[in-house]
Coordinates of C-alpha atoms and ligand atoms in Angstrom, one line a residue:
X813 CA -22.4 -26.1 -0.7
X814 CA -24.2 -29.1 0.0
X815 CA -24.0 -32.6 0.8
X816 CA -24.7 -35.0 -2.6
X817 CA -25.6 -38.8 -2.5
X818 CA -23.9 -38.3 -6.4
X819 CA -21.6 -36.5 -8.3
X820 CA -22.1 -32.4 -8.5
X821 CA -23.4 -32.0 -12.0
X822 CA -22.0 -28.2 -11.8
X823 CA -19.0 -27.0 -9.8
X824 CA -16.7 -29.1 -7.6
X825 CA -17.4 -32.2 -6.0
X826 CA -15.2 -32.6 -2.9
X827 CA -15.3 -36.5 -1.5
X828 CA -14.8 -36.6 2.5
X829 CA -13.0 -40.0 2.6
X830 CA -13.2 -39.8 6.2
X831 CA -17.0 -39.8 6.6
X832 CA -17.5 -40.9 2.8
X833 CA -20.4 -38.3 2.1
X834 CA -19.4 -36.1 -0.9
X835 CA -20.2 -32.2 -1.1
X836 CA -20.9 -29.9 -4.1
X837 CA -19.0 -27.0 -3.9
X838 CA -21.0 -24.1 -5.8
X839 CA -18.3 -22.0 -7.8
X840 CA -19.0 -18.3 -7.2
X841 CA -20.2 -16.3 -10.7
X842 CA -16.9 -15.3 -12.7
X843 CA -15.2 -12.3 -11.8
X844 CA -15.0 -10.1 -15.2
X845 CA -11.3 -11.2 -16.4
X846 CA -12.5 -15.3 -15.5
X847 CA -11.8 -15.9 -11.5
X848 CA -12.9 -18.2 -10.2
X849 CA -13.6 -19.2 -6.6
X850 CA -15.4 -21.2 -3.8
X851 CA -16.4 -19.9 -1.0
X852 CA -14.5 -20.7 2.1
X853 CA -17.3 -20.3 4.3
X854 CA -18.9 -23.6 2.8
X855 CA -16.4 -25.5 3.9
X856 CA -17.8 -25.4 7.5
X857 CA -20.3 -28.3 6.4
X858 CA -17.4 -30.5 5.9
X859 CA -17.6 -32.3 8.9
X860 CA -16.8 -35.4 11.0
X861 CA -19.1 -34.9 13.7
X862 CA -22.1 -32.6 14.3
X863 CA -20.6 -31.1 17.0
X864 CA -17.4 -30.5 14.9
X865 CA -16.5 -26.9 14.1
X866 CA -16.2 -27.4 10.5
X867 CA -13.6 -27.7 8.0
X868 CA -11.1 -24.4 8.2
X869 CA -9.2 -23.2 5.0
X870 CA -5.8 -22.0 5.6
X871 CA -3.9 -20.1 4.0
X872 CA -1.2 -17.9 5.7
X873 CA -0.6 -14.3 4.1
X874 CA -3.6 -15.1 1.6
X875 CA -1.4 -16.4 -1.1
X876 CA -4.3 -18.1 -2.6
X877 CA -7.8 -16.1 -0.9
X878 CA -9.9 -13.4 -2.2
X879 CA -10.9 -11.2 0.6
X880 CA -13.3 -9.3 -1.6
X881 CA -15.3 -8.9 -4.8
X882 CA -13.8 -5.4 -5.9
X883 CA -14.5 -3.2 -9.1
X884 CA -11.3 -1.2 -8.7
X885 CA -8.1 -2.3 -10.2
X886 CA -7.1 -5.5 -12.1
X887 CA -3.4 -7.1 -12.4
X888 CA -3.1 -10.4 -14.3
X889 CA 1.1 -10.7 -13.1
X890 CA 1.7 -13.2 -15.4
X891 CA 1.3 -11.0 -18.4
X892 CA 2.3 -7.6 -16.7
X893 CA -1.3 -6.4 -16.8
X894 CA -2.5 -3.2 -14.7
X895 CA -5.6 -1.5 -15.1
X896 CA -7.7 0.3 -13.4
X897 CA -11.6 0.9 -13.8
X898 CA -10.8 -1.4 -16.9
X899 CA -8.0 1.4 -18.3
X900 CA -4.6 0.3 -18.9
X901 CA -1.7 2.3 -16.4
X902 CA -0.1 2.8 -19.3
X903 CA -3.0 5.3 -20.9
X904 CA -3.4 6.8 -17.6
X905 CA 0.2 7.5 -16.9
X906 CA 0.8 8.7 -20.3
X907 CA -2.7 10.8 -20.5
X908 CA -4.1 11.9 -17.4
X909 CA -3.5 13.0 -14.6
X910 CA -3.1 12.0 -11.1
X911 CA -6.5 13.9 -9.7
X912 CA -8.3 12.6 -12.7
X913 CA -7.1 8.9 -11.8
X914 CA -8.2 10.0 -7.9
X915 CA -11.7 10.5 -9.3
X916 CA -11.5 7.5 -11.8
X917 CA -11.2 5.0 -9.0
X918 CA -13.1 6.6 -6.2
X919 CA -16.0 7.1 -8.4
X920 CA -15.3 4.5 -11.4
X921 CA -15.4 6.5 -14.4
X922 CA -13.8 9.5 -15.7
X923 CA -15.5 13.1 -14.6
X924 CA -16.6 15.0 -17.2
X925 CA -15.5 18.9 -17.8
X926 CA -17.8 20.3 -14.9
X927 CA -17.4 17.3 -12.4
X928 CA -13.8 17.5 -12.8
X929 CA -13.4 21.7 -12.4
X930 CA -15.6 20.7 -8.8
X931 CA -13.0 17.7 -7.7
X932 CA -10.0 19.7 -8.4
X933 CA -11.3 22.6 -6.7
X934 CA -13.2 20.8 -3.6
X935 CA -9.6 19.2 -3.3
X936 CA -7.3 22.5 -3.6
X937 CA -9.9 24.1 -0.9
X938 CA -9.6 21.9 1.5
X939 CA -5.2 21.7 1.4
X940 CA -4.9 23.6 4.9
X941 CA -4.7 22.1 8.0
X942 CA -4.9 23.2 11.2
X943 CA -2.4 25.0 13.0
X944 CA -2.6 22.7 15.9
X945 CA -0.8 19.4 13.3
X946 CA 2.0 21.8 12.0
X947 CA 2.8 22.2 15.9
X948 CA 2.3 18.6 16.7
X949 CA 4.7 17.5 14.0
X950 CA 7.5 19.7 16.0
X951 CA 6.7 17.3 18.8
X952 CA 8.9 15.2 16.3
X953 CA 12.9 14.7 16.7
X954 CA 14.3 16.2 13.5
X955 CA 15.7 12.7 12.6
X956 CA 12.1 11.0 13.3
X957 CA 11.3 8.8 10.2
X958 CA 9.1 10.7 8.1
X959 CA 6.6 7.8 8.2
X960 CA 6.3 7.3 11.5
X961 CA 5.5 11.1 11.6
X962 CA 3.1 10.5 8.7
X963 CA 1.5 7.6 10.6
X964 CA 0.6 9.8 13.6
X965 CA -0.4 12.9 12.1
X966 CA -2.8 11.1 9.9
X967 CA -4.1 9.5 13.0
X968 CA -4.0 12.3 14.7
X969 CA -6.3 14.2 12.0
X970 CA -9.4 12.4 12.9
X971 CA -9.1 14.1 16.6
X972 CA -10.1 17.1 14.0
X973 CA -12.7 15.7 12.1
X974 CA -14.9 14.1 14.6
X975 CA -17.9 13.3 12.1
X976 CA -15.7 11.6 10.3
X977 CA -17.1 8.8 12.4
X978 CA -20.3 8.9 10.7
X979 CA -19.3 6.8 7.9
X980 CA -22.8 5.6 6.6
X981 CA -23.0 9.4 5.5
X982 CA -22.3 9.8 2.0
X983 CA -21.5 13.5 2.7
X984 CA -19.0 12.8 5.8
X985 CA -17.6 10.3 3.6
X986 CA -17.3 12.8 0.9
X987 CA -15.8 15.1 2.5
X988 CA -12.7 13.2 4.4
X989 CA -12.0 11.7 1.2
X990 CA -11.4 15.4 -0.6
X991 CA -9.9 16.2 3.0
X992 CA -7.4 13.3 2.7
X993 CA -6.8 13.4 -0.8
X994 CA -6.2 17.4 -0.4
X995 CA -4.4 17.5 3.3
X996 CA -1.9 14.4 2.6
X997 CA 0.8 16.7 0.6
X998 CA 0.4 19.0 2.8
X999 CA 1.3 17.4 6.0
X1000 CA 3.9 15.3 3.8
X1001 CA 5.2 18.8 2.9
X1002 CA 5.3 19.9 7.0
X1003 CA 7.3 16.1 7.8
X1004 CA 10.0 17.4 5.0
X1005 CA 10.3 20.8 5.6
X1006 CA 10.5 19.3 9.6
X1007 CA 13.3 16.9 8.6
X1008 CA 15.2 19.8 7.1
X1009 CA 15.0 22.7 10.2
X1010 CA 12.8 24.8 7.5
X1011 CA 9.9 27.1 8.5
X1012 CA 6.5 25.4 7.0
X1013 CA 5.3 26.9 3.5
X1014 CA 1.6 27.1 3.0
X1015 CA -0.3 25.9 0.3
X1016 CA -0.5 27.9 -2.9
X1017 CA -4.1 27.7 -4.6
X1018 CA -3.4 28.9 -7.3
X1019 CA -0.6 25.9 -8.3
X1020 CA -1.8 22.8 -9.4
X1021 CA -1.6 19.5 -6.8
X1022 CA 1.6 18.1 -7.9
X1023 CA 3.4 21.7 -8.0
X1024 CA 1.1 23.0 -5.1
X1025 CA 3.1 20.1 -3.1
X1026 CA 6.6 21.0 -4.3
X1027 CA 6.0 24.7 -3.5
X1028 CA 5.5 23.4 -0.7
X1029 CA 8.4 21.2 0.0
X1030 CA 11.2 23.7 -2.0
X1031 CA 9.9 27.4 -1.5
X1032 CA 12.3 29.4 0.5
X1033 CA 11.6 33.6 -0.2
X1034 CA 10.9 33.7 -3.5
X1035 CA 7.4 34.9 -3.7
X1036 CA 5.7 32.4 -6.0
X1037 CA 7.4 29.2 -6.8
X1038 CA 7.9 27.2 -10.1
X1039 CA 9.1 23.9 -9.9
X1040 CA 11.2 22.0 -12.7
X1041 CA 8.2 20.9 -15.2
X1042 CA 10.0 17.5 -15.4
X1043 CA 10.0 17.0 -11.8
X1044 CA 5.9 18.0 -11.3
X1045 CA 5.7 15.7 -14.7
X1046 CA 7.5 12.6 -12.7
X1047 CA 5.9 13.7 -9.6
X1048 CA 2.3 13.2 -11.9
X1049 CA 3.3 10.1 -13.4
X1050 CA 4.6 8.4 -10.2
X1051 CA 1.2 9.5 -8.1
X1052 CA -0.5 7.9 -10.6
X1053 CA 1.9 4.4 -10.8
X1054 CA 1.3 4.5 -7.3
X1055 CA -2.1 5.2 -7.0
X1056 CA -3.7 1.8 -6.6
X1057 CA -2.6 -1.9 -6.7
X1058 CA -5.4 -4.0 -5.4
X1059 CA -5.4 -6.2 -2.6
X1060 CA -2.0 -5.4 -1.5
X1061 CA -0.6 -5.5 2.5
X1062 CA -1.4 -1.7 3.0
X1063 CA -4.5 -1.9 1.2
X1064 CA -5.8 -4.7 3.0
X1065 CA -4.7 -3.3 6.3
X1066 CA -6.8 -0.6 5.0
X1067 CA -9.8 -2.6 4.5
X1068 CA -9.2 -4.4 7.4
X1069 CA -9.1 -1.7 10.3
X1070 CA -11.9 0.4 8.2
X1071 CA -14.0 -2.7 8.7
X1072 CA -14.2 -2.1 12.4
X1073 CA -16.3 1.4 11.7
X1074 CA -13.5 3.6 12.4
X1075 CA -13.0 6.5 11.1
X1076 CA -11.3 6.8 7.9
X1077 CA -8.6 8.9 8.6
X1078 CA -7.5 6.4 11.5
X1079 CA -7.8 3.5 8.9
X1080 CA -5.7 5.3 6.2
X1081 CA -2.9 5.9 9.3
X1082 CA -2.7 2.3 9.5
X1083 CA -2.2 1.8 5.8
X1084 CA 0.4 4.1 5.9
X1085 CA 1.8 2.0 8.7
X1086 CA 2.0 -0.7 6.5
X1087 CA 3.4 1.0 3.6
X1088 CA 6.1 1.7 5.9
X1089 CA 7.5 -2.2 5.5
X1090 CA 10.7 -3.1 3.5
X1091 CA 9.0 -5.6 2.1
X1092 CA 6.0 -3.0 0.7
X1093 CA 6.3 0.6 0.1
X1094 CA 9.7 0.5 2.1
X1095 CA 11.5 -1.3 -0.7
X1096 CA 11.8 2.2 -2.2
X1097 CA 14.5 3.3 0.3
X1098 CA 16.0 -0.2 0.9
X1099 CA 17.1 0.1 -2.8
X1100 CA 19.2 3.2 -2.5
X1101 CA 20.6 1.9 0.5
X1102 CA 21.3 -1.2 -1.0
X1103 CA 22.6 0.7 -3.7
X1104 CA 25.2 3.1 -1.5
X1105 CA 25.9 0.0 0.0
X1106 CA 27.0 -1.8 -3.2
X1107 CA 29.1 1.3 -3.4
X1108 CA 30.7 0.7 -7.0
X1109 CA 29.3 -1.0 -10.3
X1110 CA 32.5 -3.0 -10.6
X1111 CA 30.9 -4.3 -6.9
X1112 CA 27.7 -5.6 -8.8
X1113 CA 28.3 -9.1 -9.5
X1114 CA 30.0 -9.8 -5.6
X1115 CA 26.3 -8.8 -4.6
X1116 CA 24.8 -10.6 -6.9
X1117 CA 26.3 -13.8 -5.6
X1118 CA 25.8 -13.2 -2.5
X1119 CA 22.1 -12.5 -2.9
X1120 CA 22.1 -15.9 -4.4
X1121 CA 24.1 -17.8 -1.3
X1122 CA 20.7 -16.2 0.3
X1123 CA 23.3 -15.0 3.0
X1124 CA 20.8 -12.1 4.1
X1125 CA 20.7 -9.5 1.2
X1126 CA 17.3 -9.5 -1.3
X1127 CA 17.9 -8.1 -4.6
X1128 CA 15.7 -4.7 -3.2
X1129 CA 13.2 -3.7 -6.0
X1130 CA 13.1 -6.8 -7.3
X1131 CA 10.3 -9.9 -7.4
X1132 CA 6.2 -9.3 -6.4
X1133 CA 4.1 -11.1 -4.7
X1134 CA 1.9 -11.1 -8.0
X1135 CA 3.8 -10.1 -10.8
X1136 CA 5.8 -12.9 -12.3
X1137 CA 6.6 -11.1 -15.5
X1138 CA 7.9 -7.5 -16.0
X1139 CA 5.8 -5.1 -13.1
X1140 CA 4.6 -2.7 -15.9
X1141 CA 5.0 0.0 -13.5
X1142 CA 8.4 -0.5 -13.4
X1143 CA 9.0 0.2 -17.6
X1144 CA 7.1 3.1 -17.2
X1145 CA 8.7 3.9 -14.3
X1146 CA 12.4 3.8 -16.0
X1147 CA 11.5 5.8 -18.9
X1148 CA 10.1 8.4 -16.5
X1149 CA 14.2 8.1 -14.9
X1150 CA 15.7 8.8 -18.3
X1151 CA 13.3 12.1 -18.6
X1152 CA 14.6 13.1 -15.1
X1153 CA 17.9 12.0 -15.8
X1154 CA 18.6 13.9 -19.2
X1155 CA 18.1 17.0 -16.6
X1156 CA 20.1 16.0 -13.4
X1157 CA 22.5 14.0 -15.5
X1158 CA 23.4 10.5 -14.8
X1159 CA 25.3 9.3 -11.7
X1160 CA 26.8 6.4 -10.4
X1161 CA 24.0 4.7 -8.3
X1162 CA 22.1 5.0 -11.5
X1163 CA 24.8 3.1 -13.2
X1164 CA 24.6 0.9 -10.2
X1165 CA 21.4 0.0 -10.7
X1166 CA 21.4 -0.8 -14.5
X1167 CA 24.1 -3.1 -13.7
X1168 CA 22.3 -4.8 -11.5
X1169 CA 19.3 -5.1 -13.6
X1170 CA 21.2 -6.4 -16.6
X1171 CA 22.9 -9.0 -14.3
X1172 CA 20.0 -10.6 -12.2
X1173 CA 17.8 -10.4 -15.8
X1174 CA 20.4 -12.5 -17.4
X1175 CA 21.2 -14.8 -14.3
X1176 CA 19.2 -18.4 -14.0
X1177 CA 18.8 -17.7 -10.3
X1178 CA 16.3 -14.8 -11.3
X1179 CA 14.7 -16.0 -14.2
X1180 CA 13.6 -19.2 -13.1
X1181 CA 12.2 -17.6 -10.0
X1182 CA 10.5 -15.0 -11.8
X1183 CA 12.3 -12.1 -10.4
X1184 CA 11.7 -8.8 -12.5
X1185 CA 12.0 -5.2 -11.3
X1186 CA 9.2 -3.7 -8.9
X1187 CA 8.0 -0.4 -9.3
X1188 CA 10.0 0.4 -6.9
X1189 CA 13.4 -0.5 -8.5
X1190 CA 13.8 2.8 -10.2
X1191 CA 11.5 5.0 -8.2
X1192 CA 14.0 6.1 -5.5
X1193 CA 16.2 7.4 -7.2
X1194 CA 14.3 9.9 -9.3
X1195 CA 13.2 10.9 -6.0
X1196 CA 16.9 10.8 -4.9
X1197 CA 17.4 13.0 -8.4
X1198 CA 14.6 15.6 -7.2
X1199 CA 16.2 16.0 -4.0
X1200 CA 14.3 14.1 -1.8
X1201 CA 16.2 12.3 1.4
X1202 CA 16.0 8.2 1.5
X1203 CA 14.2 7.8 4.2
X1204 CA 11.7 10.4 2.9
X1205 CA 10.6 8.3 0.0
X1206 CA 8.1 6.3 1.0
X1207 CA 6.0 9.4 2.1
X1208 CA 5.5 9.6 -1.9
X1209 CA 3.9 6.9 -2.1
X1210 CA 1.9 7.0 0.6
X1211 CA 0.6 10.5 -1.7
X1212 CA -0.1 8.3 -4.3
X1213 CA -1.9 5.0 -2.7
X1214 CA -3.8 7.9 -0.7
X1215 CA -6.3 7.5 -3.6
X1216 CA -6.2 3.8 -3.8
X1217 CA -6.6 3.4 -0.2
X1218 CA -10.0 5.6 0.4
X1219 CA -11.8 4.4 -3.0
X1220 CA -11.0 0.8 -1.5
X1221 CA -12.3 1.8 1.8
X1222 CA -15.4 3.4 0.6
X1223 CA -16.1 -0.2 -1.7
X1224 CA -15.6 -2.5 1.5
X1225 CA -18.0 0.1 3.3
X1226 CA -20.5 0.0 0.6
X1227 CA -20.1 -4.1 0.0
X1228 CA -23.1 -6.1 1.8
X1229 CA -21.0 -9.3 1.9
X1230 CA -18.8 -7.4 4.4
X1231 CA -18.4 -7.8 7.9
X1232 CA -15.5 -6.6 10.5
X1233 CA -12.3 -8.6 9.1
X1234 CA -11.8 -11.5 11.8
X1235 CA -9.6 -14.5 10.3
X1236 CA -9.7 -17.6 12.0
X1237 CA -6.8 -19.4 13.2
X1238 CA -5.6 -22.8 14.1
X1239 CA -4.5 -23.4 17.2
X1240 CA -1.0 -25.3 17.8
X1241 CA -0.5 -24.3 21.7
X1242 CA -0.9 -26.5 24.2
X1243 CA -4.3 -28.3 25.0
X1244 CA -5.6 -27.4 28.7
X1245 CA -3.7 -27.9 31.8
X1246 CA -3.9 -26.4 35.4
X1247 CA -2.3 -23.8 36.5
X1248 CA 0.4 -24.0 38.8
X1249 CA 3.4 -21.6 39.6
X1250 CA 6.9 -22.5 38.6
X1251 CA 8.1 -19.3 41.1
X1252 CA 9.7 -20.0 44.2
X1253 CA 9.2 -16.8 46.5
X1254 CA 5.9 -17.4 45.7
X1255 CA 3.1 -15.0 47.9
X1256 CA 0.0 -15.7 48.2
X1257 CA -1.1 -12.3 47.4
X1258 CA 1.7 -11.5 44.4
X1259 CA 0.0 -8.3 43.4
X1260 CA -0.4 -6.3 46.5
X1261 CA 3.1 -8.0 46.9
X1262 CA 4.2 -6.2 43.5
X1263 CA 2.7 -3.0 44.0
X1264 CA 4.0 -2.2 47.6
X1265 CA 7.6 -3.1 46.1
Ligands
LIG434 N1 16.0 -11.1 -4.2 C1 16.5 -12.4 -4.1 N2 15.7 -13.5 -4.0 C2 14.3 -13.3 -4.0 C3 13.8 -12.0 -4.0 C4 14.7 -10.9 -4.1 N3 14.2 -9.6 -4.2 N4 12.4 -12.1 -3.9 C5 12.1 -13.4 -3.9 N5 13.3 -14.1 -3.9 C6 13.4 -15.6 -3.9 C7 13.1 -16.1 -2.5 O1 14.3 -16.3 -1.8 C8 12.5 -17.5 -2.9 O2 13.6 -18.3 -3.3 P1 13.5 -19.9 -2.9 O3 12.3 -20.4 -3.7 O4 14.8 -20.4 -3.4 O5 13.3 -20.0 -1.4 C9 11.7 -17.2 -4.1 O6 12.4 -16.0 -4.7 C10 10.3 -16.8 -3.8 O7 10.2 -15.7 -2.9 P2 9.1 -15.4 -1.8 O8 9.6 -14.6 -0.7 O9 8.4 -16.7 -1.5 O10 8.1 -14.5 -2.7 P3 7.0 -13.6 -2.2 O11 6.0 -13.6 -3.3 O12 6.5 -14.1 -0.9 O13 7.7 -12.2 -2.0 C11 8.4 -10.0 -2.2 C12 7.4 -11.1 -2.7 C13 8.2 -9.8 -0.7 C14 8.1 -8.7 -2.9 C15 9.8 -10.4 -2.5 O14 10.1 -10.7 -3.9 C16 10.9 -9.4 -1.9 O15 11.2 -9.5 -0.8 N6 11.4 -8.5 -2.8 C17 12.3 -7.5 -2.3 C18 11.5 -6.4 -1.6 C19 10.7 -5.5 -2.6 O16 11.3 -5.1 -3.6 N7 9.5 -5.2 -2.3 C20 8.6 -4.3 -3.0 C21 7.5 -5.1 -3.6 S1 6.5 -4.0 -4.6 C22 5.6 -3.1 -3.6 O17 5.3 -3.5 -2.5 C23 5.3 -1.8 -4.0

């Protein structure tokens, strides 16, 4: 930006009426789909003195701020759009798989034959993990949240890998992604199999990832196990719905701690951490709890008035921060629940939840807001249907976003505009003033006084 006499003949003119000088805000080149920004940065000219700081944007929880230029995924909410590398979820769920979507977004395009056979096998090789995390999960209470023990055993993996440091080495960085892509089910296996007082099953090899992972979780002394091929089909299909979403709160958290130079597997911990939220990955469990809580579909539209009298209860697994239509996730998401239903059968939370679907998509108080089913509206309980506990579901994600969270890692790494995430805030506290103590047994020494005590 910079400071006219005249009107900007290109971009944005922006008038200070304070000073009267005008700027010309430069627009930044389109993004591919037609963003379009200014950068923030150039607002620091905007000043009323030379000695002032500049002018700040401000924009709490980034409602309206691009934090990066990325090539990964693309969501246009208003029209239910999700791609990613430019192909729509819809192809990917439907066609690939959830390795091959791994690959598509670390690497942006699809592997051919021979670059695929290496991914898939780099990845099942590396599915141990040392002996040494299996015992420090038992550390664990059995009724720990499984992602609080996901949290700290991801963390705890980069103890392990201590050249995982070396980030600026494509090979380190290499190999902790195939590690984290290839350990994650495994340790999310351990957490379950924790949870449940079971001995820990090893990988299988020869099993593909998805049925590798539910081995894991469901073997008891069977010698080879073979799970349901519409559970390791839903298991594929929700990886991949899972597997990326742009500039969301666990992504960014992400991008944020990686941009410090740590480690990877200590910035992927703090994603999960995020994930973790009710209001994020979370929203997965709150739904079957709101939905045990409901109790009764005859119970539906009590709840829904008093999610409207805004007396505490959200409608869980409903409204995104970006998608104001239908999330497309979540259509492919329920078709996915009728597959795994026409197995299990159909129970009464499902019931529950159609109800509730129906009612808040025909009610004024969720239409005019823009409220539609999340992704996660539907996804609990197809994990409730395979078994899986509440609280465990979010750990399924995490699987999923596993691939999201690294190739978005790896971009912010490899992006020169880049620097260690540091917002800027503005202060509200008050201005200077001395110091004087308000206590009355006041000594002059307080903190010899405090230790001897
Ligand atoms: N139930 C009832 N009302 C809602 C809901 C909901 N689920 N979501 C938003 N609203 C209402 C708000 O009360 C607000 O109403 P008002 O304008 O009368 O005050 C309006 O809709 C806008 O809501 P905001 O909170 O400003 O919307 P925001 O974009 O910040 O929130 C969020 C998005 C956090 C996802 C929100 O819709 C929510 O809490 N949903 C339930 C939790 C959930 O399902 N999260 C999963 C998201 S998907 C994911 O992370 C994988």
């Amino acid at each position: 930006m910079s400071e006219t006499k005249t009107a900007a003949t290109s971009g944005l003119e922006l008038r200070d009426p304070r000073t009267d000088r005008s700027y010309a805000l430069t627009l930044l080149e389109r993004g591919t789909e037609g963003d379009e920004a200014v950068r923030a940065s150039d607002l620091r000219q905007v000043k009323v003195a030379d000695d002032d700081f500049g002018l700040l944007s401000y924009d709490p929880a980034f409602m309206n701020t691009a934090s990066c230029k990325s090539a990964i995924t693309f969501i246009d909410g208003d029209k239910g759009i999700l791609r990613y590398r430019g192909y729509p979820i819809e192809q990917l769920a439907e066609k690939s798989t959830f390795l091959e979507v791994a690959y598509l977004l670390r690497n942006g395009e699809l592997p051919s034959q021979d670059e695929y056979v290496k991914w898939v096998h780099d990845i099942t090789y590396h599915t141990y993990v040392h002996e040494n995390i299996a015992k420090f999960l038992t550390g664990f209470r059995h009724d720990a949240h499984p992602m609080a023990m996901l949290t700290s055993a991801l963390a705890a993996l980069s103890s392990f890998y201590p050249q995982a440091k070396d980030i600026f080495d494509p090979e380190q960085r290499h190999i902790s992604i195939i590690r984290l892509l290839a350990k994650t089910p495994t340790i999310a296996a351990m957490i379950f199999r924790h949870m449940k007082g079971l001995p820990v099953v090893y990988p299988d090899n020869s099993l593909p990832y998805g049925e590798n992972y539910l081995s894991m979780v469901a073997r008891m002394s069977e010698p080879r196990y073979e799970a349901n091929p519409a559970f390791a089909k839903a298991l594929d299909v929700l990886l991949i719905l899972h597997a990326d979403h742009e500039q969301n709160c666990s992504t960014s958290a992400v991008r944020a701690v990686g941009s410090s130079h740590v480690d990877p597997f200590s910035a992927v911990a703090a994603g999960v951490a995020a994930l973790y939220g009710p209001l994020h990955g979370g929203a997965n469990e709150a739904v079957l709890r709101m939905i045990e809580q409901i109790g009764h579909p005859k119970n539906v539209p009590a709840f829904i008035e008093e999610v409207k009298g805004g007396k505490g209860s959200r409608l869980m697994g409903f409204g995104h921060r970006v998608y104001k239509s239908y999330d497309p996730r979540a259509k492919i998401v329920k078709k996915l629940a009728d597959e795994v239903f026409a197995q299990v059968g159909m129970d009464k939370d499902l019931e529950i939840a159609l109800k509730l679907e129906e009612a808040a998509l025909n009610d004024e108080y969720f239409v005019s807001r823009k409220l539609y089913p999340n992704v996660d509206f539907y996804t609990g309980l197809i994990y409730r249907s395979m078994a899986f506990p509440t609280s465990y579901f979010t750990v399924l994600f995490a699987m999923g976003r596993m691939a999201g969270w690294l190739a978005q890692w790896e971009e912010m790494l490899l992006d020169k505009e880049q620097k260690i995430a540091r917002p800027r805030q503005i202060y509200v506290g008050p201005g200077e003033r001395a110091y004087e103590t308000k206590l009355t047994d006041f000594q002059p020494d307080m903190r010899k006084d405090s230790i001897r005590k």
